[in-house]
GROMACS .gro file of N, CA, C and O in nm:
model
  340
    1UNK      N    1   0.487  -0.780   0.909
    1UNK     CA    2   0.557  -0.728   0.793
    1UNK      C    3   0.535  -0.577   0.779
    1UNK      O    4   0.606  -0.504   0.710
    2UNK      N    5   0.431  -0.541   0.853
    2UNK     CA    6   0.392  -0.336   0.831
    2UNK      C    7   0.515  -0.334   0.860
    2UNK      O    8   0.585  -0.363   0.763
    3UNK      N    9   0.581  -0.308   0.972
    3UNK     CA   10   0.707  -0.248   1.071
    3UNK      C   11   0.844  -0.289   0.979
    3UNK      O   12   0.957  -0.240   0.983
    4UNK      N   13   0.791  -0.395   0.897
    4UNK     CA   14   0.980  -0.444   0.810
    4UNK      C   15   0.993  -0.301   0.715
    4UNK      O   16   0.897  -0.257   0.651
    5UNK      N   17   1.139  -0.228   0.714
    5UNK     CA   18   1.204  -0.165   0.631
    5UNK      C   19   1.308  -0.233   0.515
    5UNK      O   20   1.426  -0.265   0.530
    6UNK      N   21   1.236  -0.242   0.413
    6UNK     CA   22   1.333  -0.368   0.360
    6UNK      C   23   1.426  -0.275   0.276
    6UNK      O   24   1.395  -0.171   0.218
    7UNK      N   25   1.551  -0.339   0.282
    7UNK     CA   26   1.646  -0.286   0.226
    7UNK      C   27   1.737  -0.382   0.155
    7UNK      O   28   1.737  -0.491   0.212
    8UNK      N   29   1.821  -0.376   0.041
    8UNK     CA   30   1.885  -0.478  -0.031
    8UNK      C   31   1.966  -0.509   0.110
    8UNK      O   32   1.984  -0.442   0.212
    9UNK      N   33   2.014  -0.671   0.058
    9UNK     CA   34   2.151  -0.700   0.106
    9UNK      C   35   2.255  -0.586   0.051
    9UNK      O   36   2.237  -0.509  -0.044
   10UNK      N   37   2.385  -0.599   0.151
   10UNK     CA   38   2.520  -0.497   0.073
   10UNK      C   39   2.591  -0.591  -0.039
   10UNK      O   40   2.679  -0.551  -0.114
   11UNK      N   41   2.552  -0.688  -0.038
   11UNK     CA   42   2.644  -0.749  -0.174
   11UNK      C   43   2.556  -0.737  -0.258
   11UNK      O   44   2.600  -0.796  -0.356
   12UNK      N   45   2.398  -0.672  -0.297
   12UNK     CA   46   2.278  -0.663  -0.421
   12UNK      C   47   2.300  -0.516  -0.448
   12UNK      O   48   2.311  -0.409  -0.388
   13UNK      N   49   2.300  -0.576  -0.595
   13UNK     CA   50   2.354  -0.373  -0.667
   13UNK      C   51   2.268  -0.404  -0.772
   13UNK      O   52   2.283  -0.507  -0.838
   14UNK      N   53   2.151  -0.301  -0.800
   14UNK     CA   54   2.068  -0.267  -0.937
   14UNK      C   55   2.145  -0.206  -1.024
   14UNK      O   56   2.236  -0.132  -0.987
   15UNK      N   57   2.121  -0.227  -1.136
   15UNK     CA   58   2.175  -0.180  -1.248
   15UNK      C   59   2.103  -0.207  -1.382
   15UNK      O   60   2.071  -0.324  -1.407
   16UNK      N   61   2.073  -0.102  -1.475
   16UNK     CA   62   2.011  -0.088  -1.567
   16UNK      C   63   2.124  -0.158  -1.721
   16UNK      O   64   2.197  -0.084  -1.787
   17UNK      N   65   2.111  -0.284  -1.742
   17UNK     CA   66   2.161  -0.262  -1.877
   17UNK      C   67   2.117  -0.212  -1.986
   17UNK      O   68   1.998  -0.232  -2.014
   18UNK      N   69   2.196  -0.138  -2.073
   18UNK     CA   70   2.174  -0.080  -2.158
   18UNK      C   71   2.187  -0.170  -2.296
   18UNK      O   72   2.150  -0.135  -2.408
   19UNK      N   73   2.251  -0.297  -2.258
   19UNK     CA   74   2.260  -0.337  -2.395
   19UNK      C   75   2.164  -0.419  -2.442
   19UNK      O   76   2.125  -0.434  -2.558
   20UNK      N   77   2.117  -0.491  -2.308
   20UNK     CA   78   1.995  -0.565  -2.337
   20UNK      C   79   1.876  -0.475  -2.258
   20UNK      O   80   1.805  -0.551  -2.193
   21UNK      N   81   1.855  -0.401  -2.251
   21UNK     CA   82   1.739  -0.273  -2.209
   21UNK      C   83   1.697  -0.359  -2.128
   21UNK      O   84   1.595  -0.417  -2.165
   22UNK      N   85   1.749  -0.397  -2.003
   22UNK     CA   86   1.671  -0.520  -1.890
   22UNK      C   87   1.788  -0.412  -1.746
   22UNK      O   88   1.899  -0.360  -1.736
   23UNK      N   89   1.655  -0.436  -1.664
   23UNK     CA   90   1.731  -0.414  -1.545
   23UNK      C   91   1.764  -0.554  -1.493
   23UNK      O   92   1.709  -0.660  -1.523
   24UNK      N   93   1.856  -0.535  -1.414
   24UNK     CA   94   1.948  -0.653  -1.377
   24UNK      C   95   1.932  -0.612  -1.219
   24UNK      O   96   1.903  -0.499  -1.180
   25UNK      N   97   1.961  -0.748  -1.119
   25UNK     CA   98   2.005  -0.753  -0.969
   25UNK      C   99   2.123  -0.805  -0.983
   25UNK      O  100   2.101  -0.899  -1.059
   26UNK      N  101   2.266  -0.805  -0.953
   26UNK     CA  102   2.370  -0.787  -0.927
   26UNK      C  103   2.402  -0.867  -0.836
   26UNK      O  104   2.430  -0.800  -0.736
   27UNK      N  105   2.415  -0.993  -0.812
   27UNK     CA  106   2.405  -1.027  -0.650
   27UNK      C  107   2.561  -1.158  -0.636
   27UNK      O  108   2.586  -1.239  -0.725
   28UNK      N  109   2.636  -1.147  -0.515
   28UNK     CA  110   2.764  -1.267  -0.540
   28UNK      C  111   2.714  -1.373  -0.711
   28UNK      O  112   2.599  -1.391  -0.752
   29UNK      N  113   2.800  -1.407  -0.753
   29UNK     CA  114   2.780  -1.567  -0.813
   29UNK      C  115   2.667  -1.558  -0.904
   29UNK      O  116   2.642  -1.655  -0.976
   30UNK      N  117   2.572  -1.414  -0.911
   30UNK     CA  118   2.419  -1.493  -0.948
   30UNK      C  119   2.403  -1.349  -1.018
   30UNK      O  120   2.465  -1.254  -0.969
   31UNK      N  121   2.318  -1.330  -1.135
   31UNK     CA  122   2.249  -1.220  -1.199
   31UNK      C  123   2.101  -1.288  -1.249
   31UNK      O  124   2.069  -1.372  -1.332
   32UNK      N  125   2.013  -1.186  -1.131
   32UNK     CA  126   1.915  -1.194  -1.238
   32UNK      C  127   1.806  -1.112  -1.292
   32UNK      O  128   1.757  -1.040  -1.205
   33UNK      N  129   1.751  -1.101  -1.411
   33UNK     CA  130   1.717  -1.018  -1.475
   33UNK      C  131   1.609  -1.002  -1.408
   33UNK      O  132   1.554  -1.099  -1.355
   34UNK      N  133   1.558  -0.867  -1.399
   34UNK     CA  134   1.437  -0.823  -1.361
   34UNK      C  135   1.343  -0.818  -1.446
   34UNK      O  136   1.370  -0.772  -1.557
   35UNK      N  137   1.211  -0.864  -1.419
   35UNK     CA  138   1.100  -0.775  -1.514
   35UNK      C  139   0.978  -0.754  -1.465
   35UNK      O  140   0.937  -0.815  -1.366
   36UNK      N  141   0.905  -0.662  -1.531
   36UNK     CA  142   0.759  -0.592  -1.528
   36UNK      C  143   0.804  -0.490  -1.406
   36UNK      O  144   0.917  -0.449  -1.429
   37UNK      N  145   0.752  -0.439  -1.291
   37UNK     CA  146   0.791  -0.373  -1.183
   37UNK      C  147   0.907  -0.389  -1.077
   37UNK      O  148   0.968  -0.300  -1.018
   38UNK      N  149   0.917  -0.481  -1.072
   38UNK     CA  150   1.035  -0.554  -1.012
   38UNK      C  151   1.125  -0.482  -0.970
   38UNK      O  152   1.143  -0.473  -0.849
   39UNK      N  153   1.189  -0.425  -1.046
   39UNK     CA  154   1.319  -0.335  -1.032
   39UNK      C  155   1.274  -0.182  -0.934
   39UNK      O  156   1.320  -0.144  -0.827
   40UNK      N  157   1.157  -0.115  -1.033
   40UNK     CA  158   1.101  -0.008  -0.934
   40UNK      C  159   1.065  -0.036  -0.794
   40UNK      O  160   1.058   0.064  -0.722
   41UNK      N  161   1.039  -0.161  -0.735
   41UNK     CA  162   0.972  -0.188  -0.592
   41UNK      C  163   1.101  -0.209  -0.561
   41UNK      O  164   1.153  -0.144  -0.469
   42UNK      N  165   1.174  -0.305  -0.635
   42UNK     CA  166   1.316  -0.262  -0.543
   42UNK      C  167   1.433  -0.141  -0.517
   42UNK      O  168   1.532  -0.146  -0.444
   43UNK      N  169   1.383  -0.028  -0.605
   43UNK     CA  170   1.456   0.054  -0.564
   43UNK      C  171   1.356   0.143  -0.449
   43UNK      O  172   1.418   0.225  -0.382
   44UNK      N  173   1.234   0.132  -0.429
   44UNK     CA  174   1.147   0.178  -0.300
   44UNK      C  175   1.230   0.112  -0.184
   44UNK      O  176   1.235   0.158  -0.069
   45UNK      N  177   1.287   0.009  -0.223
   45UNK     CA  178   1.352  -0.088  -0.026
   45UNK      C  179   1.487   0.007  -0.015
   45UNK      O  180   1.596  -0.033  -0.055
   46UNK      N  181   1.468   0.132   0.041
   46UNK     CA  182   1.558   0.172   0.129
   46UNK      C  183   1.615   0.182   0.241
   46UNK      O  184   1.710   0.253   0.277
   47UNK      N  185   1.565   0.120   0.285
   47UNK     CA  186   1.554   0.059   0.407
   47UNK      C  187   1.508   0.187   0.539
   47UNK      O  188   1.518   0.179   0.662
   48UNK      N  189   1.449   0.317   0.437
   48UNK     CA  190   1.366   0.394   0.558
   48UNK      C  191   1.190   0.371   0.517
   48UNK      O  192   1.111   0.413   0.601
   49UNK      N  193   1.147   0.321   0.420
   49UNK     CA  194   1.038   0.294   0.396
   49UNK      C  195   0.983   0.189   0.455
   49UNK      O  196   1.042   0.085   0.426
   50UNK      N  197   0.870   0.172   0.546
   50UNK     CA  198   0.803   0.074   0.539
   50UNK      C  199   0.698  -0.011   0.426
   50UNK      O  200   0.643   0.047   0.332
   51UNK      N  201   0.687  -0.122   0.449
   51UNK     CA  202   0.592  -0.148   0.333
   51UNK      C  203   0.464  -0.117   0.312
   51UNK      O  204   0.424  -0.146   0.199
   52UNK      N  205   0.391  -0.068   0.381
   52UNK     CA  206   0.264   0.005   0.344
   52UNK      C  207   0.337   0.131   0.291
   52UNK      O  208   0.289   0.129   0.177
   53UNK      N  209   0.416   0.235   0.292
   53UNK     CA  210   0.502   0.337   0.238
   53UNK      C  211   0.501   0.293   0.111
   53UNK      O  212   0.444   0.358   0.024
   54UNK      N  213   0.581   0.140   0.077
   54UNK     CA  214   0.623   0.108  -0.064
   54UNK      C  215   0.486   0.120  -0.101
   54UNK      O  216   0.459   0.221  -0.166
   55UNK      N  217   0.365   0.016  -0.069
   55UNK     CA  218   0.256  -0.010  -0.153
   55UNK      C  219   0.202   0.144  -0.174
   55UNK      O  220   0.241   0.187  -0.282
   56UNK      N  221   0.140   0.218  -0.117
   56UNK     CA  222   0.144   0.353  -0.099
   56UNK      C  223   0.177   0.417  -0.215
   56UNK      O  224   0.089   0.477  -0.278
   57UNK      N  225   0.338   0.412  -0.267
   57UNK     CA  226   0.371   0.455  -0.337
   57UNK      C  227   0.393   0.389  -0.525
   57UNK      O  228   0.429   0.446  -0.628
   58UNK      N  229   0.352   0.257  -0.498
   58UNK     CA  230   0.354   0.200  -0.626
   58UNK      C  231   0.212   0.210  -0.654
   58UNK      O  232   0.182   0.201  -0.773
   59UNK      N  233   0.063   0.236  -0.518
   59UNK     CA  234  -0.024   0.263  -0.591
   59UNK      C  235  -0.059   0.378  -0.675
   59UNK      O  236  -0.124   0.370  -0.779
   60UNK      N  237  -0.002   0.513  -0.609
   60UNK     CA  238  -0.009   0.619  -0.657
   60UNK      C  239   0.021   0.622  -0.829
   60UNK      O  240  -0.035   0.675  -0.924
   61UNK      N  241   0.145   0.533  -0.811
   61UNK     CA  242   0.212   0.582  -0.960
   61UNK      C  243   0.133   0.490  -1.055
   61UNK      O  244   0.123   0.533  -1.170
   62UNK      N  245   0.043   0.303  -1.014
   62UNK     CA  246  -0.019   0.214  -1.086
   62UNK      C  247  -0.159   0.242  -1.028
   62UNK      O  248  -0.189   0.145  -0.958
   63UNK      N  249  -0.233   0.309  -1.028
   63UNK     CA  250  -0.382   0.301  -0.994
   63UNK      C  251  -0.441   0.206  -1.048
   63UNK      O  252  -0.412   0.165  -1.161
   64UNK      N  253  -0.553   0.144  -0.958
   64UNK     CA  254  -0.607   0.076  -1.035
   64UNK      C  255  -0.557  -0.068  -1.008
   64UNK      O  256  -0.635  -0.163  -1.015
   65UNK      N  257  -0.396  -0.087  -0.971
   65UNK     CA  258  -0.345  -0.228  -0.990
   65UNK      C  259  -0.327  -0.311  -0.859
   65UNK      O  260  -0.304  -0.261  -0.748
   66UNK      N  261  -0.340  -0.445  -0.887
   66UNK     CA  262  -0.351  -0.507  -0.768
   66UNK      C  263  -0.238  -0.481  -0.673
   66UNK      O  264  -0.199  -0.581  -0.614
   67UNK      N  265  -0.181  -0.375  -0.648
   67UNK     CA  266  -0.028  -0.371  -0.615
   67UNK      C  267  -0.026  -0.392  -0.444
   67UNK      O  268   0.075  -0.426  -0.383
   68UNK      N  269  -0.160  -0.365  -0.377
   68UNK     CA  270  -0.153  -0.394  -0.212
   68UNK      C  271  -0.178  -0.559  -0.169
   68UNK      O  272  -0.184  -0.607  -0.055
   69UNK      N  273  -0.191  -0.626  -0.295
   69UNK     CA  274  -0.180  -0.777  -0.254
   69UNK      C  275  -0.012  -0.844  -0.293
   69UNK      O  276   0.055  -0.928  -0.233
   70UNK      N  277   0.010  -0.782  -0.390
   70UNK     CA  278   0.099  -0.847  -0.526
   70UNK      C  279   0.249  -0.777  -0.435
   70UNK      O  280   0.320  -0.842  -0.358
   71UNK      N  281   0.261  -0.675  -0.461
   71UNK     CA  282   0.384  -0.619  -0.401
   71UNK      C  283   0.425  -0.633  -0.224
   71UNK      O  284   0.522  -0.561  -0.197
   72UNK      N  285   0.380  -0.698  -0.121
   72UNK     CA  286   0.375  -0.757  -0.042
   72UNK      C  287   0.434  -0.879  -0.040
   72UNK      O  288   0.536  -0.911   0.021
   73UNK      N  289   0.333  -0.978  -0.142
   73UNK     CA  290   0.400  -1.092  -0.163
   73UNK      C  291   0.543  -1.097  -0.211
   73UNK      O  292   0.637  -1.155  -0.157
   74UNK      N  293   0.542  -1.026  -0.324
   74UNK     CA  294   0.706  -1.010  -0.388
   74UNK      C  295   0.781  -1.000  -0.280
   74UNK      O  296   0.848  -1.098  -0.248
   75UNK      N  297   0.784  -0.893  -0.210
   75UNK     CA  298   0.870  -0.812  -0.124
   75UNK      C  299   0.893  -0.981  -0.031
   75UNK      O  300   1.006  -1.013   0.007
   76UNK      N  301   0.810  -1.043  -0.014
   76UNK     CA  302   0.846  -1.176   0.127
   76UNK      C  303   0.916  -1.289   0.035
   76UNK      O  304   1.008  -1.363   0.070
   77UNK      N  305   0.847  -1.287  -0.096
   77UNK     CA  306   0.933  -1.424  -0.178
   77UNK      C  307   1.108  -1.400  -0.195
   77UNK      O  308   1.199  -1.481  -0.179
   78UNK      N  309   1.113  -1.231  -0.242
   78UNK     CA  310   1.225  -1.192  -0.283
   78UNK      C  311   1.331  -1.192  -0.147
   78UNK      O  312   1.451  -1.215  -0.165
   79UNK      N  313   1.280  -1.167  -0.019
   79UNK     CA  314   1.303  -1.159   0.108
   79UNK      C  315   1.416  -1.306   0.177
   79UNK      O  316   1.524  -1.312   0.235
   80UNK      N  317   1.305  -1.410   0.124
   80UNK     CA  318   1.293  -1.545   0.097
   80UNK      C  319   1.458  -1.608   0.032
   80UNK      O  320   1.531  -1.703   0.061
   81UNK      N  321   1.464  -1.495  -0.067
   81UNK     CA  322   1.581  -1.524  -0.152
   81UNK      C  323   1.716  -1.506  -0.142
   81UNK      O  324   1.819  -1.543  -0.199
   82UNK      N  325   1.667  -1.409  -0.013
   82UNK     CA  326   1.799  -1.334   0.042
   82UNK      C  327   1.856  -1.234  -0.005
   82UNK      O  328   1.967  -1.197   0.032
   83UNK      N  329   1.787  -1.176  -0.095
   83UNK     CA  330   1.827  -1.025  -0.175
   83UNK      C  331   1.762  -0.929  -0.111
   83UNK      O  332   1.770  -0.817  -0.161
   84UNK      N  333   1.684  -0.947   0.012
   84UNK     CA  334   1.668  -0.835   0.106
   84UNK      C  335   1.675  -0.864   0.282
   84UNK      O  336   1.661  -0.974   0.336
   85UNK      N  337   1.700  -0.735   0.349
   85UNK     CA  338   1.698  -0.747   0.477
   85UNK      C  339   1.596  -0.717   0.547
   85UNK      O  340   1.599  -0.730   0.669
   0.00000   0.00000   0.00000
């Protein structure tokens, strides 16, 4: 998983609603709401980052947080789901 560049699928579009202050994933047939970090780790999958890059960078900004166990896992469940490549 070091070497994976994860990047959305082309049919997954983030988007911030404003009416219910929730970020949203965008995906065919399906919306679902994001929460707690969620949305920020997925806008890190650009698909030029590796994932030590992502963790890297969500530790900087969360010190302190379990984010080199936790954001790994996400990244393979969400992977799992087919909302990334």
């Amino acid at each position: 998983m070091n070497d994976w560049r994860p990047a959305l699928v082309p049919a997954a579009v983030l988007r911030h609603d404003a009416v219910r202050d929730a970020e949203l994933l965008l995906l065919p047939e399906r919306v679902v709401v994001l929460s707690g970090t969620a949305a920020e780790i997925l806008r890190l999958c650009d698909g030029d980052r590796e994932v030590p890059a992502i963790v890297e960078e969500l530790t900087a900004r969360y010190p302190g947080a379990p984010v080199a166990a936790e954001a790994p896992r996400f990244l393979d469940r969400v992977r799992g789901e087919g909302w990334l490549r």
